[in-house]
């Protein structure tokens, strides 16, 4: 689940038809939070619970002594306007046209249920239960809307239930990289892993194994060795001739 949290002086949502704006106000709030909510197709109840906790506990207001970022929306007795917005899950990786496949489906293939609407309804019920139901307002699910707001600050926070790794049940998954590796005891030296000098690598292979592993490399090595032997013999002859002259 993704959410955009905005600290506002006031905000409202009005209904909008596809070809014209009827101007009918659906909901409005005073001082508080405007929350745009995007439901991921893999979201579970735990994702909603996590986002709700962040919404209601985010310290976005000053205290009475002027200290910044001290109070949350409940502390100031503020209101919350929630607006469902599947476009938060849009992707432009494949081109200029938004891809919404990461958002939860609005209708199953058999038309039996509307999972995203049911999920959003459950989200609203949970946030109302966690705060004051009279302080929670929302727009109209699945409708074209126009949102008006006066952002105070401006202050805008991006939230995601994927900020911490989670299992299917929504519980945090402990990191496993290195934490289960036992530490050496006091005075114990770290044992180095021996290098592989077997026949697995042509460089360390010997004899027939080396030739079988890398025949071309073996042939090149033989030419080089022959050249070195000839050069050594030539140098030896030159040195002997100089000695005889002396």
mmCIF file of N, CA and C in Angstrom, residues 7 31 58-73 75-76 152-153 155:
data_model
loop_
_atom_site.group_PDB
_atom_site.id
_atom_site.type_symbol
_atom_site.label_atom_id
_atom_site.label_comp_id
_atom_site.label_asym_id
_atom_site.label_seq_id
_atom_site.Cartn_x
_atom_site.Cartn_y
_atom_site.Cartn_z
ATOM 1 N N UNK A 7 -0.157 17.705 5.072
ATOM 2 C CA UNK A 7 -0.649 18.529 6.177
ATOM 3 C C UNK A 7 -1.393 19.721 5.578
ATOM 4 N N UNK A 31 -8.455 21.812 9.592
ATOM 5 C CA UNK A 31 -7.055 21.514 9.879
ATOM 6 C C UNK A 31 -6.858 20.014 10.100
ATOM 7 N N UNK A 58 2.176 10.198 12.833
ATOM 8 C CA UNK A 58 3.175 11.085 12.219
ATOM 9 C C UNK A 58 3.147 12.454 12.893
ATOM 10 N N UNK A 59 4.279 12.882 13.421
ATOM 11 C CA UNK A 59 4.373 14.160 14.136
ATOM 12 C C UNK A 59 4.710 15.276 13.150
ATOM 13 N N UNK A 60 3.663 15.978 12.720
ATOM 14 C CA UNK A 60 3.819 16.992 11.678
ATOM 15 C C UNK A 60 3.508 18.408 12.155
ATOM 16 N N UNK A 61 3.145 18.569 13.441
ATOM 17 C CA UNK A 61 2.789 19.894 13.949
ATOM 18 C C UNK A 61 3.682 20.290 15.119
ATOM 19 N N UNK A 62 3.773 21.606 15.328
ATOM 20 C CA UNK A 62 4.556 22.133 16.447
ATOM 21 C C UNK A 62 3.788 21.961 17.756
ATOM 22 N N UNK A 63 4.529 21.933 18.856
ATOM 23 C CA UNK A 63 3.867 21.895 20.156
ATOM 24 C C UNK A 63 3.580 23.320 20.632
ATOM 25 N N UNK A 64 3.044 23.446 21.829
ATOM 26 C CA UNK A 64 2.654 24.762 22.346
ATOM 27 C C UNK A 64 3.848 25.662 22.617
ATOM 28 N N UNK A 65 5.030 25.076 22.739
ATOM 29 C CA UNK A 65 6.234 25.867 23.004
ATOM 30 C C UNK A 65 7.006 26.205 21.730
ATOM 31 N N UNK A 66 6.430 25.870 20.592
ATOM 32 C CA UNK A 66 7.092 26.179 19.328
ATOM 33 C C UNK A 66 8.042 25.107 18.844
ATOM 34 N N UNK A 67 8.113 24.002 19.566
ATOM 35 C CA UNK A 67 8.985 22.912 19.140
ATOM 36 C C UNK A 67 8.439 22.236 17.889
ATOM 37 N N UNK A 68 9.280 22.089 16.870
ATOM 38 C CA UNK A 68 8.823 21.536 15.602
ATOM 39 C C UNK A 68 8.677 20.024 15.604
ATOM 40 N N UNK A 69 7.701 19.551 14.834
ATOM 41 C CA UNK A 69 7.488 18.121 14.620
ATOM 42 C C UNK A 69 7.279 17.372 15.941
ATOM 43 N N UNK A 70 6.330 17.873 16.720
ATOM 44 C CA UNK A 70 6.085 17.311 18.050
ATOM 45 C C UNK A 70 4.714 16.652 18.198
ATOM 46 N N UNK A 71 3.729 17.086 17.397
ATOM 47 C CA UNK A 71 2.368 16.590 17.597
ATOM 48 C C UNK A 71 1.825 15.908 16.344
ATOM 49 N N UNK A 72 1.000 14.881 16.576
ATOM 50 C CA UNK A 72 0.345 14.207 15.460
ATOM 51 C C UNK A 72 -1.085 14.712 15.313
ATOM 52 N N UNK A 73 -1.809 14.167 14.354
ATOM 53 C CA UNK A 73 -3.152 14.668 14.058
ATOM 54 C C UNK A 73 -4.114 14.442 15.222
ATOM 55 N N UNK A 75 -3.200 14.535 18.396
ATOM 56 C CA UNK A 75 -2.825 15.497 19.437
ATOM 57 C C UNK A 75 -3.467 16.858 19.215
ATOM 58 N N UNK A 76 -3.641 17.248 17.947
ATOM 59 C CA UNK A 76 -4.213 18.572 17.655
ATOM 60 C C UNK A 76 -5.720 18.493 17.420
ATOM 61 N N UNK A 152 -0.364 23.087 4.150
ATOM 62 C CA UNK A 152 0.240 23.915 5.190
ATOM 63 C C UNK A 152 1.728 23.616 5.280
ATOM 64 N N UNK A 153 2.557 24.512 4.763
ATOM 65 C CA UNK A 153 4.006 24.320 4.842
ATOM 66 C C UNK A 153 4.745 24.727 3.578
ATOM 67 N N UNK A 155 3.828 20.597 3.533
ATOM 68 C CA UNK A 155 4.359 19.373 4.128
ATOM 69 C C UNK A 155 3.684 18.192 3.442
#
